[in-house]
Amino acid sequence: MTGAPFPALLGTEPLPTPDDYDDYWADALERARRHSVAPRAVPVDTLLTTIDVFDFSFAGAGGRTVSGWLRLPRHREGTIPAVVHANGYGAGRLSPIDDLTWASAGYAELIVNTHGQGGGSTGHLLDGIEDRERYYYRDVLVDGARAVDAVRELDVVDPSRVAMIGNSQGGGLALGVGALARGLAAVLAQSPFLTDAPTALRRAAQGPWTELRGYLTERPERADAVARTLAYVDGVTSARHATAPGWISDGLADDICPPETTRTAVAAYAAPVAFREWPGAGHESGGSADVAAALRVLRRQFAAG
């Protein structure tokens, strides 16, 4: 983790919750829900013998088509719990046979293709960042909430046992969707990006926050407009509106999403939350051990539901 004295481009305190936060998101969700979510699943031949994979799509923000992979354990009885899974910055939905952990644990998993991402694409943090109505992550968070709606419409899924999970960018999206989607069984956020922007800008040494630091260093007069937009999507703001039990983790040597940013979100989390920090770990946030811990949390929360 860097100790470099980066400038306080957005101040030194967490961004305040906008006065119209609830109205802003109610409007965004209402616009999306004018369209039927229309989930569609097409089987994919993966040669896997224990997991069924489907090319999945549904209507997201503004009715746009959002894709993903739906993975189901082949041997299942009755309805099963589900996780909606958001990926890291630039990753998209990856391959249909990547990360079989959640389906192997007995859950339906929808890995969402974050709009416009895949193949390592970057730059999305800045897309429309000075206009809260046009900001990239406004629609991405709506897509995540609609993904929860879509999964709940599946006959195989128990709609009362759906969790939102993610790592890095996906962790930030998990926090955001956790503030928008009602009745989630759990929110799991590992090394969450898009969280505590003022601290992240001062402390991150690499990754997407450095894109924004460069942008504001060249355009300091735009900092107020940027702060106003980010306040609607920042993971700390989302944490203040959490309703589902949370599992949040970080690595103490993370210089992409510094642990101080995660701690701020944990302190703000409005629902019960478990927090795990991994000494010596970077952005992987404990790696396999962290995933194992998250699986235990999910088992407990789904059993409670």
PDB file of C-alpha atoms in Angstrom:
ATOM      1  CA  MET A   1       0.000   0.000   0.000  1.00  0.00           C
ATOM      2  CA  THR A   2       1.341   3.369  -0.940  1.00  0.00           C
ATOM      3  CA  GLY A   3       2.057   6.166   1.494  1.00  0.00           C
ATOM      4  CA  ALA A   4       2.558   8.770  -1.212  1.00  0.00           C
ATOM      5  CA  PRO A   5       1.060  12.193  -0.372  1.00  0.00           C
ATOM      6  CA  PHE A   6      -1.534  12.308  -3.134  1.00  0.00           C
ATOM      7  CA  PRO A   7      -3.738  15.436  -3.183  1.00  0.00           C
ATOM      8  CA  ALA A   8      -7.150  15.457  -1.500  1.00  0.00           C
ATOM      9  CA  LEU A   9      -8.976  16.023  -4.782  1.00  0.00           C
ATOM     10  CA  LEU A  10     -12.414  15.281  -3.316  1.00  0.00           C
ATOM     11  CA  GLY A  11     -11.667  16.280   0.261  1.00  0.00           C
ATOM     12  CA  THR A  12     -10.756  14.009   3.140  1.00  0.00           C
ATOM     13  CA  GLU A  13     -14.178  12.897   4.452  1.00  0.00           C
ATOM     14  CA  PRO A  14     -16.529  10.283   2.962  1.00  0.00           C
ATOM     15  CA  LEU A  15     -18.936  11.730   0.434  1.00  0.00           C
ATOM     16  CA  PRO A  16     -22.258  12.752   2.014  1.00  0.00           C
ATOM     17  CA  THR A  17     -25.490  11.066   1.018  1.00  0.00           C
ATOM     18  CA  PRO A  18     -27.348  13.298  -1.479  1.00  0.00           C
ATOM     19  CA  ASP A  19     -30.625  14.701  -0.165  1.00  0.00           C
ATOM     20  CA  ASP A  20     -32.503  13.173  -3.097  1.00  0.00           C
ATOM     21  CA  TYR A  21     -30.752   9.783  -3.000  1.00  0.00           C
ATOM     22  CA  ASP A  22     -34.000   7.810  -2.548  1.00  0.00           C
ATOM     23  CA  ASP A  23     -35.822   9.717  -5.296  1.00  0.00           C
ATOM     24  CA  TYR A  24     -32.868   9.404  -7.668  1.00  0.00           C
ATOM     25  CA  TRP A  25     -32.790   5.618  -7.425  1.00  0.00           C
ATOM     26  CA  ALA A  26     -36.567   5.211  -7.324  1.00  0.00           C
ATOM     27  CA  ASP A  27     -36.714   7.086 -10.638  1.00  0.00           C
ATOM     28  CA  ALA A  28     -33.904   4.999 -12.174  1.00  0.00           C
ATOM     29  CA  LEU A  29     -35.557   1.731 -11.153  1.00  0.00           C
ATOM     30  CA  GLU A  30     -39.030   2.846 -12.215  1.00  0.00           C
ATOM     31  CA  ARG A  31     -37.718   3.696 -15.688  1.00  0.00           C
ATOM     32  CA  ALA A  32     -36.190   0.229 -15.987  1.00  0.00           C
ATOM     33  CA  ARG A  33     -39.281  -1.552 -14.717  1.00  0.00           C
ATOM     34  CA  ARG A  34     -41.397  -0.040 -17.470  1.00  0.00           C
ATOM     35  CA  HIS A  35     -39.932  -2.922 -19.469  1.00  0.00           C
ATOM     36  CA  SER A  36     -40.620  -6.566 -18.707  1.00  0.00           C
ATOM     37  CA  VAL A  37     -37.460  -8.142 -17.321  1.00  0.00           C
ATOM     38  CA  ALA A  38     -38.029 -11.009 -19.804  1.00  0.00           C
ATOM     39  CA  PRO A  39     -35.382 -13.517 -18.655  1.00  0.00           C
ATOM     40  CA  ARG A  40     -34.208 -15.877 -21.391  1.00  0.00           C
ATOM     41  CA  ALA A  41     -31.926 -18.890 -20.950  1.00  0.00           C
ATOM     42  CA  VAL A  42     -30.380 -20.821 -23.858  1.00  0.00           C
ATOM     43  CA  PRO A  43     -28.459 -24.023 -23.015  1.00  0.00           C
ATOM     44  CA  VAL A  44     -24.710 -23.988 -23.711  1.00  0.00           C
ATOM     45  CA  ASP A  45     -22.790 -27.179 -24.493  1.00  0.00           C
ATOM     46  CA  THR A  46     -19.789 -26.972 -22.146  1.00  0.00           C
ATOM     47  CA  LEU A  47     -18.993 -30.703 -21.753  1.00  0.00           C
ATOM     48  CA  LEU A  48     -19.453 -30.271 -17.999  1.00  0.00           C
ATOM     49  CA  THR A  49     -21.232 -33.202 -16.362  1.00  0.00           C
ATOM     50  CA  THR A  50     -22.317 -31.739 -13.013  1.00  0.00           C
ATOM     51  CA  ILE A  51     -23.264 -28.173 -13.940  1.00  0.00           C
ATOM     52  CA  ASP A  52     -25.700 -26.885 -16.551  1.00  0.00           C
ATOM     53  CA  VAL A  53     -24.775 -23.556 -18.187  1.00  0.00           C
ATOM     54  CA  PHE A  54     -27.114 -21.211 -20.031  1.00  0.00           C
ATOM     55  CA  ASP A  55     -26.514 -18.107 -22.106  1.00  0.00           C
ATOM     56  CA  PHE A  56     -28.779 -15.818 -20.092  1.00  0.00           C
ATOM     57  CA  SER A  57     -30.255 -12.435 -20.951  1.00  0.00           C
ATOM     58  CA  PHE A  58     -32.743  -9.997 -19.450  1.00  0.00           C
ATOM     59  CA  ALA A  59     -33.890  -6.383 -19.823  1.00  0.00           C
ATOM     60  CA  GLY A  60     -31.790  -3.957 -17.777  1.00  0.00           C
ATOM     61  CA  ALA A  61     -31.608  -0.164 -17.581  1.00  0.00           C
ATOM     62  CA  GLY A  62     -33.770   1.485 -20.219  1.00  0.00           C
ATOM     63  CA  GLY A  63     -34.808  -1.954 -21.463  1.00  0.00           C
ATOM     64  CA  ARG A  64     -31.336  -2.696 -22.870  1.00  0.00           C
ATOM     65  CA  THR A  65     -30.370  -6.348 -23.184  1.00  0.00           C
ATOM     66  CA  VAL A  66     -27.963  -7.516 -20.481  1.00  0.00           C
ATOM     67  CA  SER A  67     -26.246 -10.878 -20.883  1.00  0.00           C
ATOM     68  CA  GLY A  68     -24.694 -13.302 -18.469  1.00  0.00           C
ATOM     69  CA  TRP A  69     -24.045 -16.949 -17.774  1.00  0.00           C
ATOM     70  CA  LEU A  70     -26.543 -18.839 -15.655  1.00  0.00           C
ATOM     71  CA  ARG A  71     -24.981 -21.879 -13.976  1.00  0.00           C
ATOM     72  CA  LEU A  72     -27.080 -24.493 -12.207  1.00  0.00           C
ATOM     73  CA  PRO A  73     -26.088 -27.650 -10.365  1.00  0.00           C
ATOM     74  CA  ARG A  74     -27.332 -30.481 -12.563  1.00  0.00           C
ATOM     75  CA  HIS A  75     -28.505 -32.624  -9.653  1.00  0.00           C
ATOM     76  CA  ARG A  76     -30.991 -30.493  -7.745  1.00  0.00           C
ATOM     77  CA  GLU A  77     -34.323 -30.930  -6.068  1.00  0.00           C
ATOM     78  CA  GLY A  78     -36.985 -28.294  -5.705  1.00  0.00           C
ATOM     79  CA  THR A  79     -36.070 -24.634  -5.650  1.00  0.00           C
ATOM     80  CA  ILE A  80     -32.533 -23.613  -4.724  1.00  0.00           C
ATOM     81  CA  PRO A  81     -30.810 -20.431  -3.490  1.00  0.00           C
ATOM     82  CA  ALA A  82     -29.185 -18.124  -6.017  1.00  0.00           C
ATOM     83  CA  VAL A  83     -26.316 -15.678  -6.220  1.00  0.00           C
ATOM     84  CA  VAL A  84     -26.130 -12.758  -8.623  1.00  0.00           C
ATOM     85  CA  HIS A  85     -22.428 -12.263  -9.255  1.00  0.00           C
ATOM     86  CA  ALA A  86     -20.757  -9.085 -10.516  1.00  0.00           C
ATOM     87  CA  ASN A  87     -17.213  -9.277 -11.862  1.00  0.00           C
ATOM     88  CA  GLY A  88     -14.138  -7.065 -11.613  1.00  0.00           C
ATOM     89  CA  TYR A  89     -13.291  -3.999 -13.712  1.00  0.00           C
ATOM     90  CA  GLY A  90     -13.053  -4.869 -17.398  1.00  0.00           C
ATOM     91  CA  ALA A  91     -13.716  -8.594 -16.974  1.00  0.00           C
ATOM     92  CA  GLY A  92     -17.272  -8.892 -18.261  1.00  0.00           C
ATOM     93  CA  ARG A  93     -18.834 -12.334 -17.866  1.00  0.00           C
ATOM     94  CA  LEU A  94     -15.691 -14.237 -18.954  1.00  0.00           C
ATOM     95  CA  SER A  95     -16.064 -17.857 -20.160  1.00  0.00           C
ATOM     96  CA  PRO A  96     -19.088 -20.063 -19.471  1.00  0.00           C
ATOM     97  CA  ILE A  97     -16.842 -22.496 -17.570  1.00  0.00           C
ATOM     98  CA  ASP A  98     -14.966 -19.953 -15.443  1.00  0.00           C
ATOM     99  CA  ASP A  99     -15.520 -19.925 -11.671  1.00  0.00           C
ATOM    100  CA  LEU A 100     -17.762 -22.903 -11.027  1.00  0.00           C
ATOM    101  CA  THR A 101     -17.548 -22.447  -7.241  1.00  0.00           C
ATOM    102  CA  TRP A 102     -21.056 -21.200  -6.570  1.00  0.00           C
ATOM    103  CA  ALA A 103     -22.922 -23.713  -8.714  1.00  0.00           C
ATOM    104  CA  SER A 104     -20.730 -26.477  -7.290  1.00  0.00           C
ATOM    105  CA  ALA A 105     -21.891 -25.389  -3.835  1.00  0.00           C
ATOM    106  CA  GLY A 106     -25.483 -26.055  -4.890  1.00  0.00           C
ATOM    107  CA  TYR A 107     -26.580 -22.547  -5.860  1.00  0.00           C
ATOM    108  CA  ALA A 108     -27.905 -21.028  -9.042  1.00  0.00           C
ATOM    109  CA  GLU A 109     -25.341 -18.448 -10.145  1.00  0.00           C
ATOM    110  CA  LEU A 110     -25.919 -15.612 -12.587  1.00  0.00           C
ATOM    111  CA  ILE A 111     -22.656 -13.935 -13.554  1.00  0.00           C
ATOM    112  CA  VAL A 112     -23.631 -10.627 -15.128  1.00  0.00           C
ATOM    113  CA  ASN A 113     -21.835  -9.161 -18.123  1.00  0.00           C
ATOM    114  CA  THR A 114     -21.172  -5.607 -16.894  1.00  0.00           C
ATOM    115  CA  HIS A 115     -22.257  -3.286 -19.711  1.00  0.00           C
ATOM    116  CA  GLY A 116     -19.545  -2.612 -22.281  1.00  0.00           C
ATOM    117  CA  GLN A 117     -16.906  -4.577 -20.410  1.00  0.00           C
ATOM    118  CA  GLY A 118     -14.973  -7.691 -21.278  1.00  0.00           C
ATOM    119  CA  GLY A 119     -11.542  -8.295 -22.726  1.00  0.00           C
ATOM    120  CA  GLY A 120      -9.925  -6.011 -20.159  1.00  0.00           C
ATOM    121  CA  SER A 121     -11.708  -2.833 -21.287  1.00  0.00           C
ATOM    122  CA  THR A 122     -11.118   0.162 -19.018  1.00  0.00           C
ATOM    123  CA  GLY A 123     -12.083   3.810 -18.709  1.00  0.00           C
ATOM    124  CA  HIS A 124     -15.649   3.273 -17.513  1.00  0.00           C
ATOM    125  CA  LEU A 125     -15.106   5.049 -14.202  1.00  0.00           C
ATOM    126  CA  LEU A 126     -14.943   8.353 -16.088  1.00  0.00           C
ATOM    127  CA  ASP A 127     -17.869   7.732 -18.446  1.00  0.00           C
ATOM    128  CA  GLY A 128     -20.346  10.575 -17.836  1.00  0.00           C
ATOM    129  CA  ILE A 129     -18.868  11.258 -14.416  1.00  0.00           C
ATOM    130  CA  GLU A 130     -19.899  14.911 -14.293  1.00  0.00           C
ATOM    131  CA  ASP A 131     -23.583  14.209 -14.969  1.00  0.00           C
ATOM    132  CA  ARG A 132     -25.468  12.108 -12.439  1.00  0.00           C
ATOM    133  CA  GLU A 133     -28.183  11.200 -14.996  1.00  0.00           C
ATOM    134  CA  ARG A 134     -25.692   9.978 -17.595  1.00  0.00           C
ATOM    135  CA  TYR A 135     -23.130   8.384 -15.323  1.00  0.00           C
ATOM    136  CA  TYR A 136     -22.069   4.901 -16.379  1.00  0.00           C
ATOM    137  CA  TYR A 137     -22.539   3.273 -12.980  1.00  0.00           C
ATOM    138  CA  ARG A 138     -26.101   4.534 -12.587  1.00  0.00           C
ATOM    139  CA  ASP A 139     -27.287   2.171 -15.308  1.00  0.00           C
ATOM    140  CA  VAL A 140     -24.885  -0.594 -14.256  1.00  0.00           C
ATOM    141  CA  LEU A 141     -26.373  -0.620 -10.749  1.00  0.00           C
ATOM    142  CA  VAL A 142     -29.857  -0.686 -12.237  1.00  0.00           C
ATOM    143  CA  ASP A 143     -28.760  -3.667 -14.360  1.00  0.00           C
ATOM    144  CA  GLY A 144     -27.685  -5.400 -11.148  1.00  0.00           C
ATOM    145  CA  ALA A 145     -31.023  -4.785  -9.444  1.00  0.00           C
ATOM    146  CA  ARG A 146     -32.795  -6.072 -12.568  1.00  0.00           C
ATOM    147  CA  ALA A 147     -30.582  -9.165 -12.523  1.00  0.00           C
ATOM    148  CA  VAL A 148     -31.983  -9.915  -9.075  1.00  0.00           C
ATOM    149  CA  ASP A 149     -35.504  -9.467 -10.492  1.00  0.00           C
ATOM    150  CA  ALA A 150     -34.692 -11.802 -13.393  1.00  0.00           C
ATOM    151  CA  VAL A 151     -33.273 -14.564 -11.202  1.00  0.00           C
ATOM    152  CA  ARG A 152     -36.287 -14.402  -8.911  1.00  0.00           C
ATOM    153  CA  GLU A 153     -38.540 -15.177 -11.884  1.00  0.00           C
ATOM    154  CA  LEU A 154     -36.830 -18.521 -12.535  1.00  0.00           C
ATOM    155  CA  ASP A 155     -38.827 -21.595 -11.497  1.00  0.00           C
ATOM    156  CA  VAL A 156     -35.671 -23.233 -10.153  1.00  0.00           C
ATOM    157  CA  VAL A 157     -34.850 -20.373  -7.743  1.00  0.00           C
ATOM    158  CA  ASP A 158     -36.252 -19.688  -4.284  1.00  0.00           C
ATOM    159  CA  PRO A 159     -36.869 -15.915  -4.573  1.00  0.00           C
ATOM    160  CA  SER A 160     -36.491 -15.433  -0.817  1.00  0.00           C
ATOM    161  CA  ARG A 161     -32.930 -16.800  -0.917  1.00  0.00           C
ATOM    162  CA  VAL A 162     -31.001 -14.614  -3.348  1.00  0.00           C
ATOM    163  CA  ALA A 163     -27.644 -12.999  -2.536  1.00  0.00           C
ATOM    164  CA  MET A 164     -25.637 -10.327  -4.346  1.00  0.00           C
ATOM    165  CA  ILE A 165     -21.912 -11.034  -4.483  1.00  0.00           C
ATOM    166  CA  GLY A 166     -18.800  -9.639  -6.139  1.00  0.00           C
ATOM    167  CA  ASN A 167     -15.124  -8.846  -5.899  1.00  0.00           C
ATOM    168  CA  SER A 168     -13.348  -5.553  -6.690  1.00  0.00           C
ATOM    169  CA  GLN A 169     -15.669  -3.639  -9.042  1.00  0.00           C
ATOM    170  CA  GLY A 170     -18.140  -6.430  -8.369  1.00  0.00           C
ATOM    171  CA  GLY A 171     -17.810  -5.805  -4.646  1.00  0.00           C
ATOM    172  CA  GLY A 172     -18.738  -2.176  -5.123  1.00  0.00           C
ATOM    173  CA  LEU A 173     -21.666  -3.220  -7.305  1.00  0.00           C
ATOM    174  CA  ALA A 174     -22.739  -5.748  -4.660  1.00  0.00           C
ATOM    175  CA  LEU A 175     -22.888  -2.949  -2.092  1.00  0.00           C
ATOM    176  CA  GLY A 176     -24.799  -0.760  -4.531  1.00  0.00           C
ATOM    177  CA  VAL A 177     -27.336  -3.411  -5.509  1.00  0.00           C
ATOM    178  CA  GLY A 178     -27.671  -4.310  -1.835  1.00  0.00           C
ATOM    179  CA  ALA A 179     -29.028  -0.809  -1.281  1.00  0.00           C
ATOM    180  CA  LEU A 180     -31.492  -1.055  -4.198  1.00  0.00           C
ATOM    181  CA  ALA A 181     -32.832  -4.627  -4.209  1.00  0.00           C
ATOM    182  CA  ARG A 182     -35.210  -5.452  -1.383  1.00  0.00           C
ATOM    183  CA  GLY A 183     -35.245  -8.760   0.474  1.00  0.00           C
ATOM    184  CA  LEU A 184     -31.770 -10.049  -0.332  1.00  0.00           C
ATOM    185  CA  ALA A 185     -30.525 -12.869   1.873  1.00  0.00           C
ATOM    186  CA  ALA A 186     -26.953 -11.544   1.920  1.00  0.00           C
ATOM    187  CA  VAL A 187     -24.450  -9.188   0.313  1.00  0.00           C
ATOM    188  CA  LEU A 188     -20.857 -10.371  -0.137  1.00  0.00           C
ATOM    189  CA  ALA A 189     -18.321  -7.704  -1.122  1.00  0.00           C
ATOM    190  CA  GLN A 190     -14.650  -8.613  -1.456  1.00  0.00           C
ATOM    191  CA  SER A 191     -12.119  -5.776  -1.881  1.00  0.00           C
ATOM    192  CA  PRO A 192     -14.909  -3.438  -3.012  1.00  0.00           C
ATOM    193  CA  PHE A 193     -14.048  -0.844  -5.633  1.00  0.00           C
ATOM    194  CA  LEU A 194     -16.116   2.338  -6.107  1.00  0.00           C
ATOM    195  CA  THR A 195     -15.986   2.841  -2.330  1.00  0.00           C
ATOM    196  CA  ASP A 196     -14.901   5.882  -0.275  1.00  0.00           C
ATOM    197  CA  ALA A 197     -13.730   7.824  -3.300  1.00  0.00           C
ATOM    198  CA  PRO A 198     -11.914  10.597  -1.361  1.00  0.00           C
ATOM    199  CA  THR A 199      -9.696   8.109   0.492  1.00  0.00           C
ATOM    200  CA  ALA A 200      -9.204   5.941  -2.580  1.00  0.00           C
ATOM    201  CA  LEU A 201      -7.966   8.910  -4.608  1.00  0.00           C
ATOM    202  CA  ARG A 202      -5.386   9.693  -1.955  1.00  0.00           C
ATOM    203  CA  ARG A 203      -4.156   6.160  -1.366  1.00  0.00           C
ATOM    204  CA  ALA A 204      -4.611   3.954  -4.447  1.00  0.00           C
ATOM    205  CA  ALA A 205      -1.326   3.360  -6.274  1.00  0.00           C
ATOM    206  CA  GLN A 206      -2.734   1.517  -9.282  1.00  0.00           C
ATOM    207  CA  GLY A 207      -6.006   0.555 -10.884  1.00  0.00           C
ATOM    208  CA  PRO A 208      -9.084   2.557 -11.896  1.00  0.00           C
ATOM    209  CA  TRP A 209      -8.802   5.206  -9.180  1.00  0.00           C
ATOM    210  CA  THR A 210      -5.596   6.421 -10.808  1.00  0.00           C
ATOM    211  CA  GLU A 211      -7.619   7.160 -13.966  1.00  0.00           C
ATOM    212  CA  LEU A 212      -9.797   9.529 -11.969  1.00  0.00           C
ATOM    213  CA  ARG A 213      -6.825  11.034 -10.141  1.00  0.00           C
ATOM    214  CA  GLY A 214      -5.227  11.906 -13.456  1.00  0.00           C
ATOM    215  CA  TYR A 215      -8.494  13.343 -14.741  1.00  0.00           C
ATOM    216  CA  LEU A 216      -8.971  15.616 -11.711  1.00  0.00           C
ATOM    217  CA  THR A 217      -5.325  16.604 -11.513  1.00  0.00           C
ATOM    218  CA  GLU A 218      -5.718  18.082 -14.994  1.00  0.00           C
ATOM    219  CA  ARG A 219      -9.222  19.476 -14.277  1.00  0.00           C
ATOM    220  CA  PRO A 220      -9.398  20.425 -10.580  1.00  0.00           C
ATOM    221  CA  GLU A 221     -12.266  22.814 -11.259  1.00  0.00           C
ATOM    222  CA  ARG A 222     -14.478  19.772 -12.006  1.00  0.00           C
ATOM    223  CA  ALA A 223     -13.991  18.099  -8.629  1.00  0.00           C
ATOM    224  CA  ASP A 224     -17.301  19.321  -7.195  1.00  0.00           C
ATOM    225  CA  ALA A 225     -19.294  17.974 -10.143  1.00  0.00           C
ATOM    226  CA  VAL A 226     -17.479  14.634  -9.902  1.00  0.00           C
ATOM    227  CA  ALA A 227     -18.101  14.416  -6.155  1.00  0.00           C
ATOM    228  CA  ARG A 228     -21.809  15.125  -6.616  1.00  0.00           C
ATOM    229  CA  THR A 229     -22.122  12.267  -9.102  1.00  0.00           C
ATOM    230  CA  LEU A 230     -20.029   9.752  -7.191  1.00  0.00           C
ATOM    231  CA  ALA A 231     -22.032  10.344  -4.010  1.00  0.00           C
ATOM    232  CA  TYR A 232     -24.967   8.432  -5.538  1.00  0.00           C
ATOM    233  CA  VAL A 233     -22.929   5.290  -6.319  1.00  0.00           C
ATOM    234  CA  ASP A 234     -20.150   5.294  -3.707  1.00  0.00           C
ATOM    235  CA  GLY A 235     -20.072   2.092  -1.672  1.00  0.00           C
ATOM    236  CA  VAL A 236     -20.166   4.097   1.543  1.00  0.00           C
ATOM    237  CA  THR A 237     -23.455   5.719   0.515  1.00  0.00           C
ATOM    238  CA  SER A 238     -24.751   2.275  -0.457  1.00  0.00           C
ATOM    239  CA  ALA A 239     -23.651   0.837   2.886  1.00  0.00           C
ATOM    240  CA  ARG A 240     -25.675   3.496   4.695  1.00  0.00           C
ATOM    241  CA  HIS A 241     -28.756   2.068   2.940  1.00  0.00           C
ATOM    242  CA  ALA A 242     -27.961  -1.639   3.427  1.00  0.00           C
ATOM    243  CA  THR A 243     -30.807  -3.911   4.508  1.00  0.00           C
ATOM    244  CA  ALA A 244     -29.291  -7.380   3.970  1.00  0.00           C
ATOM    245  CA  PRO A 245     -26.662  -9.029   6.200  1.00  0.00           C
ATOM    246  CA  GLY A 246     -23.201  -8.344   4.796  1.00  0.00           C
ATOM    247  CA  TRP A 247     -19.858 -10.105   4.472  1.00  0.00           C
ATOM    248  CA  ILE A 248     -17.088  -7.670   3.569  1.00  0.00           C
ATOM    249  CA  SER A 249     -13.395  -8.449   3.276  1.00  0.00           C
ATOM    250  CA  ASP A 250     -10.130  -6.842   2.192  1.00  0.00           C
ATOM    251  CA  GLY A 251      -6.401  -7.375   1.988  1.00  0.00           C
ATOM    252  CA  LEU A 252      -4.194  -5.151   4.120  1.00  0.00           C
ATOM    253  CA  ALA A 253      -1.650  -4.784   1.293  1.00  0.00           C
ATOM    254  CA  ASP A 254      -4.226  -3.868  -1.366  1.00  0.00           C
ATOM    255  CA  ASP A 255      -3.017  -0.809  -3.304  1.00  0.00           C
ATOM    256  CA  ILE A 256      -5.895  -0.907  -5.837  1.00  0.00           C
ATOM    257  CA  CYS A 257      -8.769  -0.670  -3.339  1.00  0.00           C
ATOM    258  CA  PRO A 258      -6.959   0.326  -0.142  1.00  0.00           C
ATOM    259  CA  PRO A 259      -8.260  -1.268   3.068  1.00  0.00           C
ATOM    260  CA  GLU A 260      -9.073   2.117   4.574  1.00  0.00           C
ATOM    261  CA  THR A 261     -11.837   2.480   1.967  1.00  0.00           C
ATOM    262  CA  THR A 262     -13.363  -0.856   2.909  1.00  0.00           C
ATOM    263  CA  ARG A 263     -13.280  -0.006   6.602  1.00  0.00           C
ATOM    264  CA  THR A 264     -15.244   3.170   5.929  1.00  0.00           C
ATOM    265  CA  ALA A 265     -17.973   1.138   4.215  1.00  0.00           C
ATOM    266  CA  VAL A 266     -18.051  -1.397   7.048  1.00  0.00           C
ATOM    267  CA  ALA A 267     -18.415   1.382   9.613  1.00  0.00           C
ATOM    268  CA  ALA A 268     -21.332   2.829   7.625  1.00  0.00           C
ATOM    269  CA  TYR A 269     -23.095  -0.501   6.965  1.00  0.00           C
ATOM    270  CA  ALA A 270     -26.666  -0.187   8.207  1.00  0.00           C
ATOM    271  CA  ALA A 271     -27.394  -3.932   8.556  1.00  0.00           C
ATOM    272  CA  PRO A 272     -25.514  -6.664  10.441  1.00  0.00           C
ATOM    273  CA  VAL A 273     -22.089  -7.138   8.856  1.00  0.00           C
ATOM    274  CA  ALA A 274     -19.141  -9.470   9.291  1.00  0.00           C
ATOM    275  CA  PHE A 275     -15.736  -8.070   8.350  1.00  0.00           C
ATOM    276  CA  ARG A 276     -12.533  -9.964   7.614  1.00  0.00           C
ATOM    277  CA  GLU A 277      -9.138  -8.434   6.863  1.00  0.00           C
ATOM    278  CA  TRP A 278      -6.300 -10.559   5.517  1.00  0.00           C
ATOM    279  CA  PRO A 279      -2.780  -9.535   6.619  1.00  0.00           C
ATOM    280  CA  GLY A 280      -0.265  -9.609   3.785  1.00  0.00           C
ATOM    281  CA  ALA A 281      -2.976 -10.021   1.143  1.00  0.00           C
ATOM    282  CA  GLY A 282      -3.373  -7.626  -1.751  1.00  0.00           C
ATOM    283  CA  HIS A 283      -6.342  -7.199  -4.025  1.00  0.00           C
ATOM    284  CA  GLU A 284      -7.048 -10.941  -3.884  1.00  0.00           C
ATOM    285  CA  SER A 285      -8.436 -10.352  -0.366  1.00  0.00           C
ATOM    286  CA  GLY A 286      -7.412 -13.691   1.078  1.00  0.00           C
ATOM    287  CA  GLY A 287      -7.896 -15.671  -2.127  1.00  0.00           C
ATOM    288  CA  SER A 288      -9.279 -19.173  -1.677  1.00  0.00           C
ATOM    289  CA  ALA A 289      -9.498 -18.794   2.102  1.00  0.00           C
ATOM    290  CA  ASP A 290     -11.732 -15.767   1.647  1.00  0.00           C
ATOM    291  CA  VAL A 291     -13.962 -17.630  -0.806  1.00  0.00           C
ATOM    292  CA  ALA A 292     -14.255 -20.505   1.674  1.00  0.00           C
ATOM    293  CA  ALA A 293     -15.255 -18.056   4.404  1.00  0.00           C
ATOM    294  CA  ALA A 294     -17.825 -16.472   2.087  1.00  0.00           C
ATOM    295  CA  LEU A 295     -19.291 -19.907   1.310  1.00  0.00           C
ATOM    296  CA  ARG A 296     -19.773 -20.521   5.026  1.00  0.00           C
ATOM    297  CA  VAL A 297     -21.530 -17.176   5.354  1.00  0.00           C
ATOM    298  CA  LEU A 298     -23.842 -17.966   2.443  1.00  0.00           C
ATOM    299  CA  ARG A 299     -24.713 -21.388   3.807  1.00  0.00           C
ATOM    300  CA  ARG A 300     -25.660 -19.832   7.128  1.00  0.00           C
ATOM    301  CA  GLN A 301     -27.691 -17.006   5.571  1.00  0.00           C
ATOM    302  CA  PHE A 302     -29.518 -19.243   3.124  1.00  0.00           C
ATOM    303  CA  ALA A 303     -30.363 -21.665   5.941  1.00  0.00           C
ATOM    304  CA  ALA A 304     -31.765 -18.769   7.935  1.00  0.00           C
ATOM    305  CA  GLY A 305     -34.005 -17.846   5.033  1.00  0.00           C
TER     306      GLY A 305
END
